[in-house]
Amino acid sequence: MLKNNLLSMCYALLLLLVTTDAMAIADGAQQDTLTVKLKQSQSSISFNVTLPSSYQQQPSKQYVVLFDFHPRSHAYLAGMHDWMSHNSGWPWLETIIVTAPDGNETLGNMKKAAIEVEGDTQLLDFMQQQLLPAISSKYRSNGFNIFSGFTGNAGLGLYMLINRPELFNAYFIASPVLSQDFAYVLQDAPKKLAAMKGKSRFLLMSTSDSGYEQGQLASFAQMEAILKTHATDRLDYRIKRFDGTYYMTQPVLATAYGIELLFDDYHTPLAPTSGVAMQGAQAIVDYYQQLSTQKYGFEVSPVSSLIKLAQLQTEQDPQQGLQTYLFAVKQSPQSATAHDAIAAAYGELKQYDMAIKHQQLALDNTQHPFWIKHYTDSIEQFSQLQRGDD
């Protein structure tokens, strides 16, 4: 079912690629160029950048960054991001898209050396010491970086993962080229994966059984076996086969699937019957604190999971549920969702003055037209119920 849904989305997106840039600009996204001067020479490399539509409207907001080496990837990545993030960053958190220029000789030579010269670190050094710092210096990035790559660029993504895992927080690796000692990935991966430390990294590695990929399936299986044997708990890796699909759809499929997997714990609340939630509200907060610091590097709110727990508790003991709602508000006093939830709980207890108070706080903490109307209507309903009780 997921495969069919992804295919339908991808075909629709591919039909729209010819107008992607125009649509992005029309929706408020900003096209930009990032020029990075090379330390070792007088030359420079100019990268293509698309800033999210909210970038100018929210000057204090910081953003995820996604990087891809392929110049033609920019159109489909910007288009997919525009579609998958316009619904309040769900399922794709708003992201700055950066891609490499077409035919830059200097960058091409660094990539070639990484592939062919064992131990060469020019590309790794450039990414770590120049490109990524230039992105964070010019743009409001939040420090969470995603690498996206297809075929040879996917092989280079694995090369970066095993040699400098700290460069990116997540890696989307579609149909990687790994045969013939490509960048020495298969040779080096066992030892270097076993030694991986630091924050958790995410990896989606995918392929299909198309004719173009047949020559890489053996090395793909070898890399999968290496991951299963040598990867530590510092690497959250997923393997996906899109068998039966076309070769050129692979990076689109991998991006859509990777985004959903990567950000699932950000968007999906913990089930109230999960092991963490059953330990209580503080355990939920601790879980999200660890998620914020060890995976994302920015705050992931526990509010939705606390509300889920409170809803379950309320069915058995309304007062216990109310205490969890109060705890949620205390944790996130500016969360419209938390104030709305506790307003409803007070309404069920017929404490309409408190319901109105928190519904007003929910209204004060949103700028979304739908929720402004919803919260305003709720205040009026609670006021009518309060007058009826009087």
Coordinates of N, CA and C in Angstrom, one line a residue, residues 124-300:
L124 N 35.9 15.4 1.8 CA 35.5 15.5 3.2 C 35.9 16.8 3.8
D125 N 37.1 17.2 3.6 CA 37.5 18.5 4.2 C 36.8 19.7 3.7
F126 N 36.5 19.7 2.3 CA 35.7 20.8 1.7 C 34.3 20.8 2.3
M127 N 33.7 19.7 2.5 CA 32.3 19.7 3.0 C 32.3 20.1 4.5
Q128 N 33.3 19.7 5.3 CA 33.3 20.0 6.7 C 33.8 21.4 7.0
Q129 N 34.8 21.8 6.3 CA 35.5 23.0 6.6 C 35.0 24.3 5.9
Q130 N 34.4 24.0 4.7 CA 34.0 25.1 3.9 C 32.5 25.2 3.5
L131 N 32.0 24.1 2.9 CA 30.6 24.2 2.4 C 29.6 24.3 3.5
L132 N 29.6 23.3 4.5 CA 28.6 23.3 5.5 C 28.7 24.6 6.4
P133 N 29.9 25.0 6.8 CA 30.0 26.3 7.5 C 29.5 27.5 6.7
A134 N 29.7 27.5 5.4 CA 29.2 28.6 4.6 C 27.7 28.6 4.6
I135 N 27.1 27.4 4.5 CA 25.6 27.3 4.6 C 25.1 27.9 5.9
S136 N 25.7 27.4 7.0 CA 25.2 27.9 8.3 C 25.5 29.3 8.6
S137 N 26.5 29.9 7.9 CA 26.9 31.3 8.1 C 25.9 32.2 7.4
K138 N 25.5 31.8 6.2 CA 24.7 32.7 5.3 C 23.2 32.5 5.6
Y139 N 22.8 31.3 6.0 CA 21.4 30.9 6.1 C 21.1 30.5 7.6
R140 N 19.8 30.6 8.0 CA 19.4 30.2 9.3 C 19.1 28.7 9.4
S141 N 20.2 28.0 9.4 CA 20.1 26.5 9.5 C 20.1 26.2 11.0
N142 N 19.4 25.1 11.3 CA 19.3 24.7 12.7 C 20.3 23.6 13.1
G143 N 21.2 23.3 12.1 CA 22.3 22.3 12.4 C 21.9 20.9 12.0
F144 N 20.7 20.6 11.6 CA 20.3 19.3 11.2 C 20.4 19.2 9.7
N145 N 21.4 18.4 9.2 CA 21.7 18.3 7.8 C 21.4 16.9 7.2
I146 N 20.8 16.9 6.0 CA 20.4 15.7 5.3 C 21.2 15.6 4.0
F147 N 21.8 14.4 3.7 CA 22.5 14.2 2.5 C 21.6 13.3 1.6
S148 N 21.4 13.7 0.4 CA 20.6 12.9 -0.6 C 21.4 12.6 -1.8
G149 N 21.5 11.4 -2.2 CA 22.3 11.0 -3.3 C 21.8 9.8 -4.1
F150 N 22.1 9.8 -5.4 CA 21.6 8.7 -6.3 C 22.8 8.2 -7.1
T151 N 22.9 6.9 -7.2 CA 23.9 6.1 -7.9 C 25.4 6.5 -7.4
G152 N 26.2 7.1 -8.2 CA 27.5 7.5 -7.8 C 27.5 8.4 -6.6
N153 N 26.6 9.4 -6.6 CA 26.6 10.3 -5.5 C 26.1 9.6 -4.3
A154 N 25.2 8.6 -4.4 CA 24.8 7.8 -3.3 C 26.0 7.1 -2.7
G155 N 26.9 6.5 -3.6 CA 28.1 5.9 -3.1 C 29.0 6.8 -2.3
L156 N 29.0 8.1 -2.8 CA 29.8 9.1 -2.0 C 29.1 9.4 -0.7
G157 N 27.8 9.3 -0.7 CA 27.1 9.6 0.6 C 27.5 8.5 1.6
L158 N 27.6 7.2 1.2 CA 28.1 6.2 2.1 C 29.5 6.4 2.5
Y159 N 30.3 6.9 1.6 CA 31.7 7.2 1.8 C 31.8 8.3 2.9
M160 N 31.0 9.3 2.9 CA 31.0 10.3 3.9 C 30.5 9.8 5.2
L161 N 29.4 8.9 5.2 CA 28.9 8.4 6.4 C 29.9 7.6 7.2
I162 N 30.7 6.8 6.5 CA 31.6 5.9 7.2 C 32.9 6.7 7.6
N163 N 33.2 7.7 6.9 CA 34.5 8.4 7.2 C 34.3 9.7 8.0
R164 N 33.2 10.4 7.8 CA 32.9 11.6 8.6 C 31.4 11.6 8.9
P165 N 30.9 10.7 9.7 CA 29.5 10.6 10.0 C 28.9 11.9 10.5
E166 N 29.7 12.8 11.1 CA 29.2 14.0 11.7 C 28.8 15.0 10.7
L167 N 29.2 14.8 9.4 CA 28.8 15.8 8.4 C 27.3 16.0 8.3
F168 N 26.6 14.9 8.3 CA 25.2 14.9 8.1 C 24.5 14.1 9.2
N169 N 23.3 14.5 9.5 CA 22.5 13.8 10.5 C 21.7 12.6 9.9
A170 N 21.4 12.8 8.6 CA 20.7 11.7 7.9 C 21.2 11.6 6.5
Y171 N 21.1 10.4 6.0 CA 21.6 10.1 4.6 C 20.5 9.3 3.9
F172 N 20.1 9.8 2.7 CA 19.2 9.1 1.8 C 20.0 8.6 0.6
I173 N 20.2 7.3 0.6 CA 21.1 6.7 -0.4 C 20.3 5.8 -1.3
A174 N 20.1 6.3 -2.6 CA 19.3 5.7 -3.5 C 20.2 5.0 -4.6
S175 N 20.0 3.7 -4.7 CA 20.7 2.9 -5.8 C 22.2 3.2 -5.8
P176 N 22.9 3.0 -4.7 CA 24.3 3.4 -4.7 C 25.2 2.5 -5.6
V177 N 26.2 3.2 -6.2 CA 27.3 2.5 -6.9 C 28.3 2.2 -5.9
L178 N 28.7 0.9 -5.7 CA 29.6 0.4 -4.7 C 30.6 -0.6 -5.3
S179 N 30.4 -1.1 -6.5 CA 31.2 -2.1 -7.1 C 32.6 -1.5 -7.4
Q180 N 33.5 -2.4 -7.7 CA 34.9 -2.1 -8.1 C 35.6 -1.1 -7.1
D181 N 35.5 -1.4 -5.9 CA 36.1 -0.6 -4.8 C 35.8 0.9 -4.9
F182 N 34.5 1.2 -5.2 CA 34.1 2.6 -5.3 C 34.3 3.3 -3.9
A183 N 35.2 4.3 -3.9 CA 35.5 5.1 -2.8 C 35.9 4.2 -1.6
Y184 N 36.3 2.9 -1.8 CA 36.7 2.0 -0.8 C 35.7 1.8 0.3
V185 N 34.4 2.0 0.0 CA 33.4 1.9 1.0 C 33.3 0.5 1.6
L186 N 33.1 -0.5 0.7 CA 33.0 -1.9 1.2 C 34.2 -2.3 1.9
Q187 N 35.3 -1.9 1.6 CA 36.6 -2.3 2.3 C 36.6 -1.7 3.7
D188 N 36.2 -0.4 3.8 CA 36.4 0.3 5.0 C 35.2 0.3 6.0
A189 N 34.0 0.0 5.4 CA 32.8 0.1 6.2 C 32.8 -0.8 7.5
P190 N 33.2 -2.1 7.5 CA 33.1 -2.9 8.7 C 33.8 -2.2 9.9
K191 N 35.0 -1.8 9.7 CA 35.8 -1.3 10.8 C 35.3 0.1 11.3
K192 N 34.9 0.9 10.3 CA 34.5 2.3 10.6 C 33.1 2.4 11.2
L193 N 32.2 1.5 10.7 CA 30.9 1.5 11.2 C 30.9 1.0 12.7
A194 N 31.7 0.0 13.0 CA 31.8 -0.5 14.3 C 32.4 0.5 15.3
A195 N 33.2 1.5 14.8 CA 33.8 2.5 15.6 C 33.0 3.8 15.7
M196 N 31.8 3.8 15.1 CA 31.0 5.1 15.0 C 30.6 5.5 16.4
K197 N 30.8 6.8 16.7 CA 30.4 7.3 18.0 C 29.6 8.6 17.8
G198 N 29.3 9.2 18.9 CA 28.6 10.5 18.8 C 27.1 10.4 18.7
K199 N 26.5 11.4 18.2 CA 25.0 11.4 18.1 C 24.5 10.4 17.1
S200 N 23.3 10.0 17.3 CA 22.7 9.0 16.3 C 22.6 9.6 14.9
R201 N 22.9 8.7 13.9 CA 22.7 9.1 12.5 C 21.6 8.2 11.9
F202 N 21.0 8.7 10.9 CA 19.9 8.0 10.2 C 20.4 7.6 8.8
L203 N 20.1 6.4 8.3 CA 20.4 6.0 7.0 C 19.2 5.3 6.4
L204 N 18.8 5.7 5.2 CA 17.9 5.0 4.4 C 18.7 4.6 3.1
M205 N 18.9 3.3 2.9 CA 19.6 2.8 1.7 C 18.6 2.0 0.9
S206 N 18.4 2.4 -0.3 CA 17.4 1.7 -1.2 C 17.9 1.4 -2.5
T207 N 17.2 0.4 -3.2 CA 17.5 0.1 -4.6 C 16.2 -0.6 -5.1
S208 N 16.4 -1.0 -6.4 CA 15.3 -1.8 -7.0 C 15.9 -2.9 -7.9
D209 N 15.0 -3.6 -8.6 CA 15.5 -4.7 -9.4 C 15.5 -4.3 -10.9
S210 N 15.5 -3.0 -11.2 CA 15.5 -2.6 -12.6 C 16.8 -3.1 -13.3
G211 N 16.7 -3.1 -14.6 CA 17.9 -3.5 -15.4 C 19.1 -2.7 -15.2
Y212 N 19.0 -1.4 -15.0 CA 20.1 -0.6 -14.8 C 20.8 -0.8 -13.4
E213 N 20.1 -1.4 -12.5 CA 20.7 -1.6 -11.1 C 21.2 -3.0 -10.9
Q214 N 21.0 -3.9 -11.9 CA 21.4 -5.3 -11.7 C 22.9 -5.4 -11.4
G215 N 23.7 -4.6 -12.0 CA 25.1 -4.7 -11.8 C 25.6 -4.3 -10.4
Q216 N 24.7 -3.6 -9.7 CA 25.1 -3.1 -8.3 C 24.4 -3.9 -7.2
L217 N 23.5 -4.9 -7.6 CA 22.7 -5.6 -6.5 C 23.6 -6.4 -5.6
A218 N 24.7 -7.0 -6.2 CA 25.6 -7.8 -5.3 C 26.3 -7.0 -4.3
S219 N 26.8 -5.8 -4.7 CA 27.5 -4.9 -3.8 C 26.5 -4.3 -2.8
F220 N 25.2 -4.1 -3.2 CA 24.2 -3.6 -2.3 C 24.0 -4.6 -1.2
A221 N 23.8 -5.9 -1.6 CA 23.6 -6.9 -0.6 C 24.8 -7.0 0.3
Q222 N 26.0 -6.8 -0.2 CA 27.2 -6.9 0.6 C 27.2 -5.7 1.7
M223 N 26.8 -4.5 1.2 CA 26.7 -3.4 2.1 C 25.6 -3.6 3.2
E224 N 24.5 -4.2 2.8 CA 23.5 -4.5 3.7 C 23.9 -5.5 4.8
A225 N 24.7 -6.5 4.4 CA 25.2 -7.5 5.3 C 26.2 -6.8 6.3
I226 N 27.0 -5.9 5.8 CA 28.0 -5.2 6.6 C 27.2 -4.4 7.7
L227 N 26.2 -3.7 7.3 CA 25.4 -2.9 8.2 C 24.8 -3.8 9.3
K228 N 24.3 -4.9 8.9 CA 23.6 -5.8 9.9 C 24.7 -6.3 10.9
T229 N 25.9 -6.5 10.4 CA 26.9 -7.2 11.3 C 27.7 -6.1 12.1
H230 N 27.9 -5.0 11.5 CA 28.9 -4.1 12.2 C 28.3 -2.7 12.7
A231 N 27.1 -2.3 12.2 CA 26.6 -1.0 12.7 C 26.3 -1.1 14.1
T232 N 26.6 0.0 14.8 CA 26.3 0.1 16.3 C 24.9 0.8 16.4
D233 N 24.5 1.0 17.7 CA 23.2 1.7 17.9 C 23.3 3.2 17.6
R234 N 24.5 3.6 17.2 CA 24.6 5.0 16.8 C 24.1 5.3 15.4
L235 N 23.8 4.2 14.7 CA 23.3 4.3 13.3 C 21.9 3.6 13.2
D236 N 20.9 4.5 13.0 CA 19.5 4.0 12.7 C 19.4 3.8 11.2
Y237 N 19.6 2.5 10.8 CA 19.6 2.3 9.3 C 18.3 1.5 8.9
R238 N 17.8 1.8 7.7 CA 16.7 1.1 7.1 C 17.1 0.8 5.7
I239 N 16.7 -0.5 5.3 CA 17.0 -0.9 3.9 C 15.6 -1.1 3.2
K240 N 15.5 -0.6 2.0 CA 14.3 -0.6 1.3 C 14.5 -1.0 -0.1
R241 N 13.7 -2.0 -0.6 CA 13.7 -2.4 -2.0 C 12.4 -1.9 -2.7
F242 N 12.6 -1.1 -3.8 CA 11.5 -0.7 -4.6 C 11.4 -1.5 -5.8
D243 N 11.4 -2.8 -5.7 CA 11.4 -3.7 -6.8 C 10.1 -3.5 -7.7
G244 N 10.3 -3.6 -9.0 CA 9.2 -3.4 -9.9 C 9.0 -1.9 -10.3
T245 N 9.9 -1.1 -9.9 CA 9.7 0.4 -10.3 C 10.9 0.8 -11.2
Y246 N 10.7 1.9 -11.8 CA 11.7 2.3 -12.8 C 12.9 2.9 -12.1
Y247 N 14.0 2.8 -12.9 CA 15.3 3.3 -12.4 C 15.3 4.8 -12.1
M248 N 14.8 5.6 -13.0 CA 14.9 7.0 -12.8 C 13.9 7.6 -11.7
T249 N 13.0 6.7 -11.2 CA 12.1 7.2 -10.1 C 12.8 6.9 -8.8
Q250 N 13.9 6.2 -8.7 CA 14.5 5.8 -7.4 C 14.8 7.0 -6.5
P251 N 15.4 8.1 -6.9 CA 15.7 9.1 -6.0 C 14.5 9.8 -5.4
V252 N 13.4 9.8 -6.3 CA 12.1 10.4 -5.8 C 11.5 9.5 -4.8
L253 N 11.5 8.2 -5.0 CA 10.9 7.3 -4.1 C 11.7 7.3 -2.8
A254 N 13.0 7.3 -2.9 CA 13.9 7.3 -1.7 C 13.7 8.6 -0.8
T255 N 13.5 9.7 -1.5 CA 13.3 11.0 -0.8 C 12.0 10.9 0.0
A256 N 10.9 10.6 -0.7 CA 9.6 10.5 -0.1 C 9.6 9.5 1.1
Y257 N 10.1 8.3 0.9 CA 10.1 7.3 1.9 C 11.0 7.7 3.1
G258 N 12.2 8.3 2.7 CA 13.2 8.7 3.7 C 12.6 9.8 4.6
I259 N 12.0 10.8 4.0 CA 11.4 11.8 4.8 C 10.4 11.3 5.8
E260 N 9.5 10.4 5.4 CA 8.5 9.9 6.3 C 9.1 9.1 7.4
L261 N 10.1 8.3 7.1 CA 10.8 7.5 8.2 C 11.6 8.4 9.1
L262 N 12.3 9.3 8.6 CA 13.2 10.2 9.4 C 12.4 11.0 10.4
F263 N 11.4 11.6 10.0 CA 10.6 12.5 10.8 C 9.4 11.9 11.5
D264 N 9.3 10.6 11.4 CA 8.1 9.9 12.0 C 8.0 10.2 13.5
D265 N 9.1 10.1 14.2 CA 9.1 10.3 15.7 C 8.9 11.7 16.0
Y266 N 9.1 12.6 15.1 CA 8.8 14.0 15.3 C 7.3 14.3 15.2
H267 N 6.7 13.7 14.3 CA 5.3 13.9 14.0 C 4.3 13.0 14.7
T268 N 4.7 11.8 15.0 CA 3.7 10.8 15.5 C 3.9 10.7 17.0
P269 N 2.8 11.0 17.7 CA 2.9 11.0 19.2 C 3.1 9.5 19.7
L270 N 3.7 9.4 20.8 CA 3.8 8.1 21.4 C 2.4 7.5 21.8
A271 N 2.2 6.3 21.5 CA 0.9 5.6 21.9 C 0.9 5.7 23.5
P272 N -0.3 6.0 24.0 CA -0.4 6.1 25.5 C -0.2 4.7 26.2
T273 N -0.2 3.7 25.4 CA 0.0 2.3 26.0 C 1.5 1.9 25.7
S274 N 2.3 2.8 25.1 CA 3.7 2.4 24.8 C 4.5 2.3 26.1
G275 N 5.6 1.6 26.0 CA 6.4 1.4 27.2 C 6.8 2.7 27.9
V276 N 7.2 3.7 27.1 CA 7.6 5.0 27.6 C 6.4 5.7 28.3
A277 N 5.3 5.8 27.6 CA 4.1 6.5 28.1 C 3.6 5.9 29.4
M278 N 3.6 4.5 29.5 CA 3.1 3.8 30.7 C 3.9 4.2 31.9
Q279 N 5.1 4.7 31.7 CA 5.9 5.1 32.9 C 5.5 6.5 33.4
G280 N 4.7 7.2 32.7 CA 4.2 8.4 33.2 C 4.6 9.6 32.4
A281 N 4.1 10.8 32.8 CA 4.3 12.0 32.0 C 5.8 12.4 32.0
Q282 N 6.5 12.3 33.1 CA 7.9 12.7 33.1 C 8.7 11.8 32.2
A283 N 8.4 10.6 32.1 CA 9.1 9.7 31.2 C 9.0 10.1 29.8
I284 N 7.8 10.6 29.4 CA 7.5 11.1 28.1 C 8.4 12.4 27.8
V285 N 8.5 13.3 28.8 CA 9.3 14.5 28.7 C 10.8 14.1 28.5
D286 N 11.2 13.1 29.3 CA 12.6 12.6 29.2 C 12.9 12.0 27.8
Y287 N 11.9 11.3 27.3 CA 12.1 10.7 26.0 C 12.3 11.8 24.9
Y288 N 11.5 12.8 25.0 CA 11.6 13.8 23.9 C 12.8 14.7 24.2
Q289 N 13.3 14.8 25.4 CA 14.5 15.6 25.6 C 15.7 14.8 25.0
Q290 N 15.7 13.5 25.1 CA 16.8 12.7 24.5 C 16.7 12.8 23.0
L291 N 15.4 12.7 22.5 CA 15.3 12.8 21.0 C 15.8 14.2 20.5
S292 N 15.5 15.2 21.3 CA 15.9 16.6 20.9 C 17.4 16.7 20.9
T293 N 18.1 16.2 21.9 CA 19.5 16.4 22.0 C 20.3 15.3 21.2
Q294 N 19.9 14.1 21.2 CA 20.7 13.0 20.6 C 20.4 12.8 19.1
K295 N 19.3 13.2 18.6 CA 19.0 13.0 17.2 C 18.9 14.3 16.4
Y296 N 18.0 15.2 16.9 CA 17.7 16.4 16.1 C 18.6 17.6 16.3
G297 N 18.9 17.8 17.6 CA 19.7 19.0 17.9 C 18.8 20.3 18.1
F298 N 17.5 20.1 18.0 CA 16.5 21.2 18.2 C 15.3 20.5 18.9
E299 N 14.5 21.4 19.6 CA 13.4 20.9 20.4 C 12.4 20.1 19.7
V300 N 12.0 19.0 20.2 CA 10.9 18.2 19.7 C 9.9 18.2 20.9

